[in-house]
Coordinates of C-alpha atoms and ligand atoms in Angstrom, one line a residue:
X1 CA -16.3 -54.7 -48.8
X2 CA -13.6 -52.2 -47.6
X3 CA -12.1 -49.3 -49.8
X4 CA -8.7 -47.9 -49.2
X5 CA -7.6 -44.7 -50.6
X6 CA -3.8 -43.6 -50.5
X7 CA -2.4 -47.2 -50.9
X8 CA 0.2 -46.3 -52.9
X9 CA 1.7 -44.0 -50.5
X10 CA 2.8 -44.4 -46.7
X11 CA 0.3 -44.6 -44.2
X12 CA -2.5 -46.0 -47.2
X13 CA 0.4 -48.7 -48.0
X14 CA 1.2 -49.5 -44.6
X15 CA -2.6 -50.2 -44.1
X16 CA -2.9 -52.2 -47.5
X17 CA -0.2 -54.3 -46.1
X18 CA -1.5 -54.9 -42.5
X19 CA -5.3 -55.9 -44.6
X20 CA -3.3 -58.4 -46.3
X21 CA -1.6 -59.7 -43.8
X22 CA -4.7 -60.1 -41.5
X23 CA -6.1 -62.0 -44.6
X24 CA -8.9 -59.2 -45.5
X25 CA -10.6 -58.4 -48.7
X26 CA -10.7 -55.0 -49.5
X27 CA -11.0 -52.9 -53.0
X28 CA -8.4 -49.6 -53.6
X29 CA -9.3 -46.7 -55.7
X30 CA -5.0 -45.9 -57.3
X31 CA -4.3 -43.1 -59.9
X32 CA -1.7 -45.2 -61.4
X33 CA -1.8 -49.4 -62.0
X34 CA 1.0 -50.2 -62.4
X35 CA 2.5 -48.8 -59.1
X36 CA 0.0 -50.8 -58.0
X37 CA 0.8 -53.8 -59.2
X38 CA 1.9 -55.6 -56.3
X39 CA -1.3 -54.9 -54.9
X40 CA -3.0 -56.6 -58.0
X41 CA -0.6 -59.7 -56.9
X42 CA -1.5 -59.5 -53.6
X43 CA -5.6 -59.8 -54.4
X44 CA -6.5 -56.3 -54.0
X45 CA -9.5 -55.4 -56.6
X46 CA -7.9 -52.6 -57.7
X47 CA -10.2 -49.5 -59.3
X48 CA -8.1 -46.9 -61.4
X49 CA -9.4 -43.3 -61.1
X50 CA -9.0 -40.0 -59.2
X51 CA -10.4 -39.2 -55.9
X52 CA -11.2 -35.9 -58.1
X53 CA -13.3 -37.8 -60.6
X54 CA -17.0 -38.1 -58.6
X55 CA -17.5 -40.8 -61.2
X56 CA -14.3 -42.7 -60.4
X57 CA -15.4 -42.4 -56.6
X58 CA -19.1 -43.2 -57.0
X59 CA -17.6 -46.8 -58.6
X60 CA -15.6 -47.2 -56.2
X61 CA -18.1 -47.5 -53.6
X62 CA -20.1 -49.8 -55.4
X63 CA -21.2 -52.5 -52.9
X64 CA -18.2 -50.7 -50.5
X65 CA -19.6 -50.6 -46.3
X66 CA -16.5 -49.5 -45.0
X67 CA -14.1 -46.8 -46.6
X68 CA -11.1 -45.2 -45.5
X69 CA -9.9 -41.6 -46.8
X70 CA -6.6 -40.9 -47.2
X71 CA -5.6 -38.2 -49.3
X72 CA -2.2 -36.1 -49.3
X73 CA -2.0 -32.3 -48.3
X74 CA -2.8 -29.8 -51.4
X75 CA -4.9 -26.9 -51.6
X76 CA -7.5 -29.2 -53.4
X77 CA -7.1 -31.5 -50.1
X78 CA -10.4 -30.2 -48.4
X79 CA -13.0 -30.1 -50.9
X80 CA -11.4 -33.5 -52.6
X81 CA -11.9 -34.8 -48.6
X82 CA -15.6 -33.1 -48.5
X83 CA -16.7 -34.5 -52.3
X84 CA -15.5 -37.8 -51.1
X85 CA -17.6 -37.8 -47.8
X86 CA -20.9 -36.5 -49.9
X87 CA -20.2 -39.8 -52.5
X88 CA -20.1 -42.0 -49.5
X89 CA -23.1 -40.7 -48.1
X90 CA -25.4 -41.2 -50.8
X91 CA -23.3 -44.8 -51.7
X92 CA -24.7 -45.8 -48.5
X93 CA -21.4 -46.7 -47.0
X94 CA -21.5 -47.1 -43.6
X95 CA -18.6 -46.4 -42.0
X96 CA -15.9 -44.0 -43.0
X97 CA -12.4 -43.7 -41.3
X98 CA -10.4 -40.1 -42.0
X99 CA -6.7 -39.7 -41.8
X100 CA -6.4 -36.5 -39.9
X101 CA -3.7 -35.3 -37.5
X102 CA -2.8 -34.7 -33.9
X103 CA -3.1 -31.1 -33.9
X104 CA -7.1 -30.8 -36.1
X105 CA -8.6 -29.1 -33.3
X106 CA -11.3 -26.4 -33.2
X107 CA -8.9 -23.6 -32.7
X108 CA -6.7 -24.7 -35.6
X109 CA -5.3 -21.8 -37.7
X110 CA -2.4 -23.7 -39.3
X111 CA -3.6 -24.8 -42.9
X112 CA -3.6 -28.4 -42.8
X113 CA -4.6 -28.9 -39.2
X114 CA -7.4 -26.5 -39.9
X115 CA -8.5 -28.4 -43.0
X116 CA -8.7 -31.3 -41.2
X117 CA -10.7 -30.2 -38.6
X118 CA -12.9 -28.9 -41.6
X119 CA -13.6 -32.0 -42.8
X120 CA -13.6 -34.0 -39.5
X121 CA -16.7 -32.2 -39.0
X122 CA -18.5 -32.6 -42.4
X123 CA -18.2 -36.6 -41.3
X124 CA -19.2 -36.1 -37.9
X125 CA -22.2 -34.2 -39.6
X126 CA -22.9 -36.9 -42.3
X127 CA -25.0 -39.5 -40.0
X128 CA -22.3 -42.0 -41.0
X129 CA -20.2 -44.2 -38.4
X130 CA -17.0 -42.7 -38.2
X131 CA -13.3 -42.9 -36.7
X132 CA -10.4 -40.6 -36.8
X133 CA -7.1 -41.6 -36.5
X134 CA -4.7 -38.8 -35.7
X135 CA -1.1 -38.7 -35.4
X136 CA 1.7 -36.8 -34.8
X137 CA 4.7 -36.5 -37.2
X138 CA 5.8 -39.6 -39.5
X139 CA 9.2 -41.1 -38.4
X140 CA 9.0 -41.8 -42.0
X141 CA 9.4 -38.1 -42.5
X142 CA 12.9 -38.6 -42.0
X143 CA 13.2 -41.7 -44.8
X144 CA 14.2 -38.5 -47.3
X145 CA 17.3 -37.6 -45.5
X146 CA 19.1 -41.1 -46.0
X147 CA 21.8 -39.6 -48.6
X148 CA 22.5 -37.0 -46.0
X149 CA 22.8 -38.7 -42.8
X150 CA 24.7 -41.5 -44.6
X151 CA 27.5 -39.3 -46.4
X152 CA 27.4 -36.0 -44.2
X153 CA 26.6 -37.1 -40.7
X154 CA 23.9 -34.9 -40.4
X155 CA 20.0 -33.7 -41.5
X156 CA 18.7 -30.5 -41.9
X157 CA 15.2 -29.2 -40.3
X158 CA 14.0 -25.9 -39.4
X159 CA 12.5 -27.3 -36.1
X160 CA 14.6 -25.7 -33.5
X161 CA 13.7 -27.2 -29.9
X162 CA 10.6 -28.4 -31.0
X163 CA 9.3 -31.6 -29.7
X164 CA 7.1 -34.7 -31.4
X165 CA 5.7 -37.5 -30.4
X166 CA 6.7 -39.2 -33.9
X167 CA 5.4 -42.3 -34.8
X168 CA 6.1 -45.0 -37.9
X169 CA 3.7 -45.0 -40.8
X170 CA 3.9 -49.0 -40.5
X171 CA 1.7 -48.5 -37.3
X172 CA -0.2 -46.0 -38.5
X173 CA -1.5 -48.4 -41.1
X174 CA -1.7 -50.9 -39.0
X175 CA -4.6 -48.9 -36.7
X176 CA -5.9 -47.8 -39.9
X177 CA -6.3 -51.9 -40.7
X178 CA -7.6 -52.6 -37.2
X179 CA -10.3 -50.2 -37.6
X180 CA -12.0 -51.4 -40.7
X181 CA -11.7 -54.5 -40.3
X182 CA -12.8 -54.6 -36.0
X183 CA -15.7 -53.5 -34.6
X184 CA -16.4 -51.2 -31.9
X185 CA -14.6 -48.3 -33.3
X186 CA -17.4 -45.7 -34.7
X187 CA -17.7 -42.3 -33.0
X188 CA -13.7 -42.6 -32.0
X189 CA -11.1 -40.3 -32.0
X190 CA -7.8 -42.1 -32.1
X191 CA -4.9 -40.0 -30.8
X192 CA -1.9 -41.8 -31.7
X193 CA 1.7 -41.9 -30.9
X194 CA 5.0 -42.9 -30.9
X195 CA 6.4 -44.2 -27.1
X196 CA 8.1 -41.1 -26.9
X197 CA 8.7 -37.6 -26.6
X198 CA 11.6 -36.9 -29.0
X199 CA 13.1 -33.5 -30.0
X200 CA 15.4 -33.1 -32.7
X201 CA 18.2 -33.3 -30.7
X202 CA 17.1 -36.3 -29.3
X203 CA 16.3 -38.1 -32.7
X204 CA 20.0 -36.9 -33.8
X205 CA 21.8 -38.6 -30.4
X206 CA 19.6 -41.8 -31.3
X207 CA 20.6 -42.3 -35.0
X208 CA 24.6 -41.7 -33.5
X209 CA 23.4 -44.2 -31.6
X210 CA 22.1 -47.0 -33.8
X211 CA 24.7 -46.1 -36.4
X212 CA 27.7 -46.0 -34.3
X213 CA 28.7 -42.5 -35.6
X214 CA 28.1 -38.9 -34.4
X215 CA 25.1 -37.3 -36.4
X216 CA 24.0 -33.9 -36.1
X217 CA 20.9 -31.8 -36.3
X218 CA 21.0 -28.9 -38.2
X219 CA 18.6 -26.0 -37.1
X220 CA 18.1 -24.3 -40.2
X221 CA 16.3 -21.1 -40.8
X222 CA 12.9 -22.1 -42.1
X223 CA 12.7 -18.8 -45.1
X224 CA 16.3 -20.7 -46.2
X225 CA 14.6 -24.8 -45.5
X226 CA 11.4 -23.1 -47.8
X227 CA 13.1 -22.9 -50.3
X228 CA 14.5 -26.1 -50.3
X229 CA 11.6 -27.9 -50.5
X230 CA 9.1 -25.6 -52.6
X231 CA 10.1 -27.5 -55.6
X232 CA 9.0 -31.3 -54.4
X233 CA 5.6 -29.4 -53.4
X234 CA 2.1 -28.8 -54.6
X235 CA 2.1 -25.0 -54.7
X236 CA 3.4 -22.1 -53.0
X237 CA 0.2 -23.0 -50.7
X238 CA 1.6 -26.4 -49.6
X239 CA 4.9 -25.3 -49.0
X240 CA 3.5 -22.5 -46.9
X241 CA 1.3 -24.3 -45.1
X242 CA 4.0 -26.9 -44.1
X243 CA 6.9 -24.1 -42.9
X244 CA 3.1 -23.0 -40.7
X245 CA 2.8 -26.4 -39.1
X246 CA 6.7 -26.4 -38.7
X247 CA 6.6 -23.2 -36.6
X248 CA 3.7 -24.4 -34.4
X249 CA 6.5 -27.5 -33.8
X250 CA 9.2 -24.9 -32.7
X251 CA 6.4 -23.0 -30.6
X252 CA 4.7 -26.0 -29.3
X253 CA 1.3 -24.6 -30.3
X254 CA 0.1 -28.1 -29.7
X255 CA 2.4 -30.1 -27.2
X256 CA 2.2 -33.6 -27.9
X257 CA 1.8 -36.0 -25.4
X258 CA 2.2 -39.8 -25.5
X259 CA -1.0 -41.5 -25.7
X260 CA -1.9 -45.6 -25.0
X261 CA -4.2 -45.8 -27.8
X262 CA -2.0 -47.6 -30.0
X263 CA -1.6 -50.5 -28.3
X264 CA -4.5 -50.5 -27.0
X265 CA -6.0 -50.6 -30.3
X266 CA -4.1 -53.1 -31.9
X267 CA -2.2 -55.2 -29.3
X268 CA 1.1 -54.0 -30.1
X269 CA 4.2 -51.8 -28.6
X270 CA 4.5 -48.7 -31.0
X271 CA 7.9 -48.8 -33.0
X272 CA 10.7 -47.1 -31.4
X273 CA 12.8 -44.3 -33.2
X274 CA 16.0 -46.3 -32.7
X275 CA 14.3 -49.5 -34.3
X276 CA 12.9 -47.8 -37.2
X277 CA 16.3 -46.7 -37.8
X278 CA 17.6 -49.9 -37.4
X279 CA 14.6 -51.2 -39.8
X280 CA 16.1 -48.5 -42.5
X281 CA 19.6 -49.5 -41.5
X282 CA 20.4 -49.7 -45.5
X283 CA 19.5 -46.2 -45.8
X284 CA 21.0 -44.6 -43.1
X285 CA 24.1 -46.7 -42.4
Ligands
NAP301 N1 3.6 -36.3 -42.7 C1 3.2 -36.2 -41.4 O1 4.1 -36.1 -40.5 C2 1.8 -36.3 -41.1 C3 1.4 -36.3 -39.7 C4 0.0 -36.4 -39.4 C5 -0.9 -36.5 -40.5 N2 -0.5 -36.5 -41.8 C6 -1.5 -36.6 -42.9 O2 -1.2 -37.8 -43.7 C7 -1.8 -37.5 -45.0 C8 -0.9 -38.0 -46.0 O3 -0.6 -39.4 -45.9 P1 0.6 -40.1 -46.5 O4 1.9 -39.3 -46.1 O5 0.5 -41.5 -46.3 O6 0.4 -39.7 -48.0 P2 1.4 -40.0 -49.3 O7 2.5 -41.0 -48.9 O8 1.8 -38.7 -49.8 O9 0.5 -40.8 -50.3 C9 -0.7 -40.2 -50.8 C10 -1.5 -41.3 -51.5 O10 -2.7 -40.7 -52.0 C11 -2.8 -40.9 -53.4 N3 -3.4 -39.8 -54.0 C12 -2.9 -38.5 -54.1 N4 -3.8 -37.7 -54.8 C13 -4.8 -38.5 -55.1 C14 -6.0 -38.3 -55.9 N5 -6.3 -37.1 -56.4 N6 -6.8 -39.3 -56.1 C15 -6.6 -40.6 -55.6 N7 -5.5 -40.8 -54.9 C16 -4.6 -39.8 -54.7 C17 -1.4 -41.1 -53.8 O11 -1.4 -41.8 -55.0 P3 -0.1 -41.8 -56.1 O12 0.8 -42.9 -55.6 O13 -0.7 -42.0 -57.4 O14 0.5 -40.4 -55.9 C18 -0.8 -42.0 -52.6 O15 -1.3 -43.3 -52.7 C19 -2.1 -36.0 -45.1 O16 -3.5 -35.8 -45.0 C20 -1.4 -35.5 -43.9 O17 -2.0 -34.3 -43.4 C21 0.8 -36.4 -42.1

C-alpha cells in the first residue's frame, strides 16, 4: 500500500490525481474530510489526522510499504518532516519519497532549502529506500495573481532579473506518481524542471502572448512585497524565510539549469509556461 501526504494541496493533489489515473491504490493521511471528498469518490482510503499527531501517523502506515512526504513550509516543517521519517522507520515502510527542492544542497543557508537538506539527510541516514524529487519554482506560483493580470495587465514580484527553471505542479505530481508506483527509483535524486529558462520578464512577454494583451512585470521592492504577503503566512519565520529564497532568485545563488529527468522519468514533454497559461486561460484571460 502507498501513503500520500499533502493531497489536498498542489504537488500532493497533482500526485493523487496522476495515482488515480494510472489505476493505483494508495491510502492519504488529510487534516480535513471533507476537502477530501473527492478523493473518498475517487477510492482513496482516506485517514484523517495530523502529520503532527505520531499516533495519526503511526496508523497511517499500517500495512503502508511505500510513503511519500509532503508537507508545506513552516517553522514546524523540519521536525514534523524528521518525526515522520522516524514513524516510517519503525512502521517498516520501505520506501520513502521526500518533496524537497532544487536548491537543498549542503551549503544551503536559505531556511527552507537548508531544512530540506536537513531532512534529506535524516532519510538518507534511515536504511530506508529513498528518492528525492526536487524542483525549481511552481508555475502554479503564479495561479494567485489571476485577479491582477486579468484586470490590471500586470503581477507584482520582488524577483528582479532573476531566473527559474519553473515547472507545473501537475508534473511534479506526476513524477511523484511514477516513483511510488515504478520501480528502480531508490537512492535517486530527481532534479526536475520546466523546458525552460524563464526570467520574469520573460514569463510577462509569454502571458502578453497567450492572452493577446501587453502584461507587465512589476519589480517590487521585496521589504514593500513582505509585507504583502506576511498575513497569508505561517509566521514572521515563513515569510522571512520566503523573501530569503526570493533574494537567492535575484542573486542566482543557485542557477537553475534545465534538466531531462522529467521526461525521462515519466515519458512525457514537461508543460510549457505558455500552455499552463493557456490551461488557466479562465483565470488569466
Ligand atoms: N512553491 C514552490 O515554488 C516550491 C518549489 C520547490 C519545492 N517546494 C516545496 O513544496 C512543498 C509544498 O508543497 P505544495 O505547494 O504542494 O503544498 P501545499 O499546496 O501548500 O499543500 C500542503 C498540503 O499539506 C497538507 N498539510 C499541511 N500541514 C499538514 C499537517 N500538519 N499534517 C498533515 N497534512 C498537512 C495540506 O493539507 P490542508 O489542505 O489540510 O491544508 C495540503 O494537503 C514545500 O515543502 C516546499 O518547500 C515548493
Amino acid at each position: 500500500m502507498i501513503l500520500l501526504t499533502g493531497a489536498t494541496g498542489k504537488t500532493g493533489g497533482a500526485a493523487a490525481d496522476a495515482l488515480i489515473e494510472m489505476g493505483v491504490p494508495f491510502r492519504a493521511l488529510v487534516r480535513d474530510a471533507e476537502k477530501a471528498a473527492a478523493l473518498k469518490e475517487a477510492g482513496v482510503d482516506l485517514i484523517v489526522g495530523d502529520a503532527a499527531d505520531p499516533e495519526a501517523v503511526r496508523k497511517a502506515m499500517e500495512g503502508v510499504d511505500r510513503v511519500a512526504l509532503i508537507l508545506p513550509n513552516s517553522q514546524e516543517q523540519e521536525a514534523l518532516e524528521m518525526q515522520f521519517v522516524d514513524i516510517a522507520t519503525a512502521a517498516g515502510v520501505k520506501h520513502l519519497v521526500k518533496l524537497s527542492s532544487l536548491e537543498a544542497l549542503p551549503e544551503a543557508t536559505s531556511p527552507i532549502p537548508a531544512l530540506h537538506w536537513r531532512v534529506e539527510e535524516h532519510i538518507r541516514a534511515s536504511g530506508l529506500d529513498w528518492t528525492m524529487i526536487r524542483p525549481n519554482f511552481f508555475m502554479d506560483n503564479l495561479l494567485g495573481y489571476g485577479f491582477s493580470i486579468k484586470n490590471e495587465g500586470s503581477f507584482a514580484l520582488p524577483m528582479g532579473d532573476g531566473v527559474t527553471v519553473m515547472m507545473d505542479c501537475k508534473d511534479i505530481g506526476l513524477a511523484i506518481a511514477t516513483v511510488l508506483a515504478g520501480a528502480g527509483h531508490a537512492g535517486r535524486s530527481y532534479n526536475l524542471s520546466g523546458p525552460e529558462l524563464l526570467s520574469f520578464h520573460d514569463v510577462a512577454s509569454q502571458f502578453g502572448e497567450v492572452l493577446g494583451k501587453p502584461i507587465e512585470y512589476l519589480n517590487v521592492d521585496p521589504t514593500a512585497y513582505r509585507e504583502i504577503i506576511a498575513p497569508f503566512l505561517t509566521s514572521d519565520w515563513h515569510a522571512d524565510a520566503v523573501m530569503h529564497l526570493f533574494s537567492e532568485v535575484v542573486d542566482g545563488v543557485v542557477p537553475p539549469k534545465v534538466t531531462t529527468t522529467f521526461k525521462e522519468l515519466t515519458g512525457q514533454d514537461p508543460t510549457s509556461f505558455r500552455q499552463f497559461v493557456q490551461n488557466h486561460i479562465e483565470l488569466y484571460g
